[in-house]
PDB file of C-alpha atoms and ligand atoms in Angstrom:
ATOM      1  CA  UNK A 228      31.646 -11.536  -8.840  1.00  0.00           C
ATOM      2  CA  UNK A 229      33.224 -13.219 -11.896  1.00  0.00           C
ATOM      3  CA  UNK A 230      30.509 -14.067 -14.365  1.00  0.00           C
ATOM      4  CA  UNK A 231      33.287 -15.965 -16.414  1.00  0.00           C
ATOM      5  CA  UNK A 232      33.586 -18.462 -13.398  1.00  0.00           C
ATOM      6  CA  UNK A 233      29.661 -18.576 -13.049  1.00  0.00           C
ATOM      7  CA  UNK A 234      29.084 -19.244 -16.624  1.00  0.00           C
ATOM      8  CA  UNK A 235      31.679 -21.969 -16.752  1.00  0.00           C
ATOM      9  CA  UNK A 236      29.873 -23.669 -13.893  1.00  0.00           C
ATOM     10  CA  UNK A 237      26.415 -23.066 -15.520  1.00  0.00           C
ATOM     11  CA  UNK A 238      27.667 -25.099 -18.576  1.00  0.00           C
ATOM     12  CA  UNK A 239      27.022 -28.019 -16.338  1.00  0.00           C
ATOM     13  CA  UNK A 240      23.426 -27.151 -15.475  1.00  0.00           C
ATOM     14  CA  UNK A 241      20.557 -27.766 -17.782  1.00  0.00           C
ATOM     15  CA  UNK A 242      17.151 -26.268 -16.907  1.00  0.00           C
ATOM     16  CA  UNK A 243      14.154 -27.206 -19.086  1.00  0.00           C
ATOM     17  CA  UNK A 244      10.601 -25.808 -18.574  1.00  0.00           C
ATOM     18  CA  UNK A 245       7.794 -28.241 -18.162  1.00  0.00           C
ATOM     19  CA  UNK A 246       4.265 -27.559 -18.953  1.00  0.00           C
ATOM     20  CA  UNK A 247       2.135 -27.327 -15.653  1.00  0.00           C
ATOM     21  CA  UNK A 248       5.084 -28.097 -13.657  1.00  0.00           C
ATOM     22  CA  UNK A 249       8.350 -27.157 -12.020  1.00  0.00           C
ATOM     23  CA  UNK A 250      11.396 -27.067 -14.326  1.00  0.00           C
ATOM     24  CA  UNK A 251      13.437 -30.210 -14.887  1.00  0.00           C
ATOM     25  CA  UNK A 252      17.027 -29.889 -13.732  1.00  0.00           C
ATOM     26  CA  UNK A 253      20.221 -31.869 -14.773  1.00  0.00           C
ATOM     27  CA  UNK A 254      22.995 -30.717 -12.522  1.00  0.00           C
ATOM     28  CA  UNK A 255      26.458 -31.918 -13.112  1.00  0.00           C
ATOM     29  CA  UNK A 256      28.018 -28.778 -11.586  1.00  0.00           C
ATOM     30  CA  UNK A 257      29.359 -28.618  -7.933  1.00  0.00           C
ATOM     31  CA  UNK A 258      26.611 -26.189  -7.111  1.00  0.00           C
ATOM     32  CA  UNK A 259      23.928 -27.371  -4.558  1.00  0.00           C
ATOM     33  CA  UNK A 260      20.363 -26.659  -5.795  1.00  0.00           C
ATOM     34  CA  UNK A 261      18.235 -24.788  -2.914  1.00  0.00           C
ATOM     35  CA  UNK A 262      14.881 -24.680  -4.766  1.00  0.00           C
ATOM     36  CA  UNK A 263      13.073 -24.788  -7.961  1.00  0.00           C
ATOM     37  CA  UNK A 264       9.825 -23.567  -9.448  1.00  0.00           C
ATOM     38  CA  UNK A 265       8.141 -23.228 -12.726  1.00  0.00           C
ATOM     39  CA  UNK A 266      10.497 -20.756 -14.396  1.00  0.00           C
ATOM     40  CA  UNK A 267      13.932 -21.728 -12.975  1.00  0.00           C
ATOM     41  CA  UNK A 268      16.095 -23.520 -10.357  1.00  0.00           C
ATOM     42  CA  UNK A 269      18.084 -21.749  -7.839  1.00  0.00           C
ATOM     43  CA  UNK A 270      21.653 -22.851  -6.706  1.00  0.00           C
ATOM     44  CA  UNK A 271      23.901 -21.909  -3.651  1.00  0.00           C
ATOM     45  CA  UNK A 272      27.055 -20.138  -4.715  1.00  0.00           C
ATOM     46  CA  UNK A 273      27.871 -18.938  -1.159  1.00  0.00           C
ATOM     47  CA  UNK A 274      26.189 -18.237   2.056  1.00  0.00           C
ATOM     48  CA  UNK A 275      25.050 -14.761   0.926  1.00  0.00           C
ATOM     49  CA  UNK A 276      24.798 -15.451  -2.887  1.00  0.00           C
ATOM     50  CA  UNK A 277      22.697 -17.666  -5.022  1.00  0.00           C
ATOM     51  CA  UNK A 278      22.152 -18.054  -8.841  1.00  0.00           C
ATOM     52  CA  UNK A 279      18.722 -18.631 -10.535  1.00  0.00           C
ATOM     53  CA  UNK A 280      19.057 -20.572 -13.618  1.00  0.00           C
ATOM     54  CA  UNK A 281      15.849 -20.140 -16.129  1.00  0.00           C
ATOM     55  CA  UNK A 282      14.386 -22.576 -18.617  1.00  0.00           C
ATOM     56  CA  UNK A 283      14.236 -19.652 -21.119  1.00  0.00           C
ATOM     57  CA  UNK A 284      15.564 -16.268 -21.816  1.00  0.00           C
ATOM     58  CA  UNK A 285      12.355 -14.355 -21.666  1.00  0.00           C
ATOM     59  CA  UNK A 286      11.485 -15.280 -18.046  1.00  0.00           C
ATOM     60  CA  UNK A 287      15.144 -14.371 -17.042  1.00  0.00           C
ATOM     61  CA  UNK A 288      14.865 -11.120 -18.808  1.00  0.00           C
ATOM     62  CA  UNK A 289      11.516 -10.282 -17.088  1.00  0.00           C
ATOM     63  CA  UNK A 290      12.781 -11.062 -13.610  1.00  0.00           C
ATOM     64  CA  UNK A 291      15.971  -9.256 -14.173  1.00  0.00           C
ATOM     65  CA  UNK A 292      13.876  -6.095 -15.133  1.00  0.00           C
ATOM     66  CA  UNK A 293      11.686  -6.505 -12.247  1.00  0.00           C
ATOM     67  CA  UNK A 294      14.641  -6.866  -9.926  1.00  0.00           C
ATOM     68  CA  UNK A 295      16.338  -3.815 -11.372  1.00  0.00           C
ATOM     69  CA  UNK A 296      13.264  -1.911 -10.539  1.00  0.00           C
ATOM     70  CA  UNK A 297      13.372  -3.463  -7.084  1.00  0.00           C
ATOM     71  CA  UNK A 298      16.789  -2.425  -6.250  1.00  0.00           C
ATOM     72  CA  UNK A 299      15.361   1.082  -5.328  1.00  0.00           C
ATOM     73  CA  UNK A 300      13.910  -0.385  -2.267  1.00  0.00           C
ATOM     74  CA  UNK A 301      15.524  -2.884   0.342  1.00  0.00           C
ATOM     75  CA  UNK A 302      12.582  -5.675   0.115  1.00  0.00           C
ATOM     76  CA  UNK A 303      14.141  -7.343  -2.793  1.00  0.00           C
ATOM     77  CA  UNK A 304      17.326  -9.394  -3.232  1.00  0.00           C
ATOM     78  CA  UNK A 305      20.466  -7.465  -4.167  1.00  0.00           C
ATOM     79  CA  UNK A 306      21.228  -8.051  -7.910  1.00  0.00           C
ATOM     80  CA  UNK A 307      24.687  -9.011  -8.537  1.00  0.00           C
ATOM     81  CA  UNK A 308      25.138  -9.923 -12.096  1.00  0.00           C
ATOM     82  CA  UNK A 309      22.906 -11.482 -14.818  1.00  0.00           C
ATOM     83  CA  UNK A 310      23.253 -13.214 -18.160  1.00  0.00           C
ATOM     84  CA  UNK A 311      20.920 -14.590 -20.856  1.00  0.00           C
ATOM     85  CA  UNK A 312      19.719 -17.373 -18.761  1.00  0.00           C
ATOM     86  CA  UNK A 313      20.780 -16.662 -15.039  1.00  0.00           C
ATOM     87  CA  UNK A 314      20.675 -13.965 -12.338  1.00  0.00           C
ATOM     88  CA  UNK A 315      23.062 -13.916  -9.515  1.00  0.00           C
ATOM     89  CA  UNK A 316      21.427 -12.436  -6.412  1.00  0.00           C
ATOM     90  CA  UNK A 317      21.414 -12.169  -2.739  1.00  0.00           C
ATOM     91  CA  UNK A 318      20.300 -15.178  -0.857  1.00  0.00           C
ATOM     92  CA  UNK A 319      17.180 -14.338   1.222  1.00  0.00           C
ATOM     93  CA  UNK A 320      17.172 -15.798   4.628  1.00  0.00           C
ATOM     94  CA  UNK A 321      14.514 -16.094   7.393  1.00  0.00           C
ATOM     95  CA  UNK A 322      11.027 -17.700   7.323  1.00  0.00           C
ATOM     96  CA  UNK A 323       8.760 -17.471   4.563  1.00  0.00           C
ATOM     97  CA  UNK A 324       5.135 -16.199   5.547  1.00  0.00           C
ATOM     98  CA  UNK A 325       3.524 -19.457   4.876  1.00  0.00           C
ATOM     99  CA  UNK A 326       5.638 -21.272   7.406  1.00  0.00           C
ATOM    100  CA  UNK A 327       5.368 -18.406   9.753  1.00  0.00           C
ATOM    101  CA  UNK A 328       1.726 -18.293   9.876  1.00  0.00           C
ATOM    102  CA  UNK A 329       1.214 -21.888  10.561  1.00  0.00           C
ATOM    103  CA  UNK A 330       2.465 -21.180  14.180  1.00  0.00           C
ATOM    104  CA  UNK A 331       2.195 -17.252  14.345  1.00  0.00           C
ATOM    105  CA  UNK A 332      -0.908 -15.097  14.258  1.00  0.00           C
ATOM    106  CA  UNK A 333      -1.138 -12.410  11.713  1.00  0.00           C
ATOM    107  CA  UNK A 334      -0.739  -9.363  13.929  1.00  0.00           C
ATOM    108  CA  UNK A 335      -1.765  -5.887  13.065  1.00  0.00           C
ATOM    109  CA  UNK A 336       1.908  -4.939  12.744  1.00  0.00           C
ATOM    110  CA  UNK A 337       2.584  -7.697  10.198  1.00  0.00           C
ATOM    111  CA  UNK A 338      -0.651  -6.551   8.185  1.00  0.00           C
ATOM    112  CA  UNK A 339       0.816  -3.078   8.008  1.00  0.00           C
ATOM    113  CA  UNK A 340       4.078  -4.558   6.812  1.00  0.00           C
ATOM    114  CA  UNK A 341       2.340  -6.245   3.970  1.00  0.00           C
ATOM    115  CA  UNK A 342       0.373  -3.231   3.036  1.00  0.00           C
ATOM    116  CA  UNK A 343       3.690  -1.242   2.953  1.00  0.00           C
ATOM    117  CA  UNK A 344       5.089  -4.075   0.926  1.00  0.00           C
ATOM    118  CA  UNK A 345       2.244  -3.706  -1.711  1.00  0.00           C
ATOM    119  CA  UNK A 346       2.909   0.002  -1.603  1.00  0.00           C
ATOM    120  CA  UNK A 347       6.575  -0.700  -2.282  1.00  0.00           C
ATOM    121  CA  UNK A 348       5.640  -2.707  -5.427  1.00  0.00           C
ATOM    122  CA  UNK A 349       3.466   0.104  -6.691  1.00  0.00           C
ATOM    123  CA  UNK A 350       6.368   2.651  -5.966  1.00  0.00           C
ATOM    124  CA  UNK A 351       9.009   0.711  -7.870  1.00  0.00           C
ATOM    125  CA  UNK A 352       6.791   0.425 -10.774  1.00  0.00           C
ATOM    126  CA  UNK A 353       5.415  -3.141 -10.843  1.00  0.00           C
ATOM    127  CA  UNK A 354       2.262  -4.002 -12.687  1.00  0.00           C
ATOM    128  CA  UNK A 355       1.063  -6.700 -10.379  1.00  0.00           C
ATOM    129  CA  UNK A 356       0.711  -5.423  -6.901  1.00  0.00           C
ATOM    130  CA  UNK A 357       0.425  -8.683  -5.148  1.00  0.00           C
ATOM    131  CA  UNK A 358       2.491 -11.601  -4.055  1.00  0.00           C
ATOM    132  CA  UNK A 359       1.927 -15.078  -2.613  1.00  0.00           C
ATOM    133  CA  UNK A 360       2.930 -15.376   0.976  1.00  0.00           C
ATOM    134  CA  UNK A 361       5.240 -18.425   0.168  1.00  0.00           C
ATOM    135  CA  UNK A 362       7.599 -15.926  -1.495  1.00  0.00           C
ATOM    136  CA  UNK A 363       7.515 -13.603   1.193  1.00  0.00           C
ATOM    137  CA  UNK A 364      10.189 -13.825   4.056  1.00  0.00           C
ATOM    138  CA  UNK A 365      10.190 -12.387   7.504  1.00  0.00           C
ATOM    139  CA  UNK A 366      13.646 -10.950   8.517  1.00  0.00           C
ATOM    140  CA  UNK A 367      14.899 -11.020  11.942  1.00  0.00           C
ATOM    141  CA  UNK A 368      14.322  -7.293  12.418  1.00  0.00           C
ATOM    142  CA  UNK A 369      10.488  -8.085  11.225  1.00  0.00           C
ATOM    143  CA  UNK A 370      10.983  -6.437   7.935  1.00  0.00           C
ATOM    144  CA  UNK A 371       9.717  -8.416   4.793  1.00  0.00           C
ATOM    145  CA  UNK A 372      11.822  -9.433   1.788  1.00  0.00           C
ATOM    146  CA  UNK A 373      10.317 -10.890  -1.311  1.00  0.00           C
ATOM    147  CA  UNK A 374      11.799 -13.600  -4.030  1.00  0.00           C
ATOM    148  CA  UNK A 375      10.362 -14.588  -7.405  1.00  0.00           C
ATOM    149  CA  UNK A 376       9.292 -11.146  -8.847  1.00  0.00           C
ATOM    150  CA  UNK A 377       9.371 -12.223 -12.424  1.00  0.00           C
ATOM    151  CA  UNK A 378       5.764 -12.120 -12.813  1.00  0.00           C
ATOM    152  CA  UNK A 379       5.090  -8.642 -11.483  1.00  0.00           C
ATOM    153  CA  UNK A 380       6.102  -6.755 -14.689  1.00  0.00           C
ATOM    154  CA  UNK A 381       5.171  -6.686 -18.255  1.00  0.00           C
ATOM    155  CA  UNK A 382       1.611  -7.980 -17.583  1.00  0.00           C
ATOM    156  CA  UNK A 383      -0.981  -7.006 -20.172  1.00  0.00           C
ATOM    157  CA  UNK A 384      -3.626  -6.646 -17.631  1.00  0.00           C
ATOM    158  CA  UNK A 385      -4.473  -4.784 -14.326  1.00  0.00           C
ATOM    159  CA  UNK A 386      -4.681  -6.437 -11.048  1.00  0.00           C
ATOM    160  CA  UNK A 387      -7.441  -4.547  -9.065  1.00  0.00           C
ATOM    161  CA  UNK A 388      -6.617  -5.952  -5.706  1.00  0.00           C
ATOM    162  CA  UNK A 389      -4.086  -8.470  -4.195  1.00  0.00           C
ATOM    163  CA  UNK A 390      -5.999 -11.510  -4.723  1.00  0.00           C
ATOM    164  CA  UNK A 391      -2.968 -13.827  -4.438  1.00  0.00           C
ATOM    165  CA  UNK A 392      -1.778 -12.473  -1.084  1.00  0.00           C
ATOM    166  CA  UNK A 393      -5.308 -12.220   0.427  1.00  0.00           C
ATOM    167  CA  UNK A 394      -6.330 -15.695  -0.627  1.00  0.00           C
ATOM    168  CA  UNK A 395      -2.968 -17.092   0.663  1.00  0.00           C
ATOM    169  CA  UNK A 396      -3.415 -15.664   3.974  1.00  0.00           C
ATOM    170  CA  UNK A 397      -6.479 -17.857   4.493  1.00  0.00           C
ATOM    171  CA  UNK A 398     -10.044 -16.864   5.473  1.00  0.00           C
ATOM    172  CA  UNK A 399      -9.446 -15.944   9.182  1.00  0.00           C
ATOM    173  CA  UNK A 400      -6.384 -13.771   8.287  1.00  0.00           C
ATOM    174  CA  UNK A 401      -8.070 -12.390   5.364  1.00  0.00           C
ATOM    175  CA  UNK A 402     -10.735 -10.939   7.600  1.00  0.00           C
ATOM    176  CA  UNK A 403      -8.138  -9.736  10.293  1.00  0.00           C
ATOM    177  CA  UNK A 404      -6.179  -8.044   7.441  1.00  0.00           C
ATOM    178  CA  UNK A 405      -9.135  -6.017   6.180  1.00  0.00           C
ATOM    179  CA  UNK A 406      -9.808  -4.808   9.495  1.00  0.00           C
ATOM    180  CA  UNK A 407      -6.387  -3.405   9.997  1.00  0.00           C
TER     181      UNK A 407
HETATM  182  N1  LIG B  69      16.985 -15.041  -3.619  1.00  0.00           N
HETATM  183  C1  LIG B  69      16.717 -16.130  -3.012  1.00  0.00           C
HETATM  184  N2  LIG B  69      17.019 -16.524  -1.843  1.00  0.00           N
HETATM  185  C2  LIG B  69      16.760 -17.818  -1.179  1.00  0.00           C
HETATM  186  N3  LIG B  69      16.114 -18.714  -1.743  1.00  0.00           N
HETATM  187  C3  LIG B  69      15.737 -18.421  -3.003  1.00  0.00           C
HETATM  188  C4  LIG B  69      15.843 -17.205  -3.614  1.00  0.00           C
HETATM  189  N4  LIG B  69      15.299 -17.269  -4.814  1.00  0.00           N
HETATM  190  C5  LIG B  69      14.605 -18.377  -4.927  1.00  0.00           C
HETATM  191  N5  LIG B  69      14.905 -19.280  -3.879  1.00  0.00           N
HETATM  192  C6  LIG B  69      14.246 -20.636  -3.495  1.00  0.00           C
HETATM  193  O1  LIG B  69      14.260 -21.289  -4.854  1.00  0.00           O
HETATM  194  C7  LIG B  69      12.850 -21.731  -4.908  1.00  0.00           C
HETATM  195  C8  LIG B  69      12.419 -21.412  -6.344  1.00  0.00           C
HETATM  196  O2  LIG B  69      12.602 -20.138  -6.773  1.00  0.00           O
HETATM  197  P1  LIG B  69      11.433 -19.325  -7.417  1.00  0.00           P
HETATM  198  O3  LIG B  69      12.169 -17.780  -7.550  1.00  0.00           O
HETATM  199  O4  LIG B  69      10.164 -19.151  -6.719  1.00  0.00           O
HETATM  200  O5  LIG B  69      11.547 -19.887  -8.876  1.00  0.00           O
HETATM  201  P2  LIG B  69      10.265 -19.840 -10.005  1.00  0.00           P
HETATM  202  O6  LIG B  69      10.362 -18.610 -10.539  1.00  0.00           O
HETATM  203  O7  LIG B  69      10.451 -20.996 -10.891  1.00  0.00           O
HETATM  204  O8  LIG B  69       8.824 -20.126  -9.195  1.00  0.00           O
HETATM  205  C9  LIG B  69      12.178 -20.773  -4.102  1.00  0.00           C
HETATM  206  O9  LIG B  69      10.858 -21.233  -3.640  1.00  0.00           O
HETATM  207  C10 LIG B  69      13.117 -20.511  -2.743  1.00  0.00           C
HETATM  208  O10 LIG B  69      12.991 -21.749  -1.876  1.00  0.00           O
HETATM  209 MG1  LIG B  70       8.437 -19.779  -7.354  1.00  0.00          MG
END
């Protein structure tokens, strides 16, 4: 991974934070944008590698730290390189849990995987033991991988229960999850 080459391409990408909205992106690079959110925009580097470019350094530093913690487990994208405003990481494939649950039931097995995932968050040292289903991807082998981990660390409050995950599962699934 040549960060020199990456940084050269990133000179032609501008990402700006917008209050209460997704980042604004001006992309004059050859890289295709594959998604964006409140903190950054993600570009396809190759089939297996993507680059997340942040609107500000602090968000980048925080997600970099969370991903660094996550490297102990196989539930997070592999971390390849990082700079002031970007992180080069593994592209996560598979179907996200929001899409998956639109056509598939929440099984006992999947509920267990979600609980295991929350335990992984705790084990690697995250502060927020919670994640939205949209950012959780089901792999071919049934294992789960998560993206967008920036907000899991350096929180100045405690999170007594996984509110985001539970609410995102929906009422019926929430009940099923509780009985597992
Ligand atoms: N490692 C990844 N592999 C595949 N797609 C990704 C990856 N990281 C981000 N994306 C895509 O880019 C979108 C925005 O990234 P995200 O990390 O959620 O940004 P933000 O922190 O701004 O919310 C995601 O919804 C997803 O579609
Ligand atoms: Mg996001």
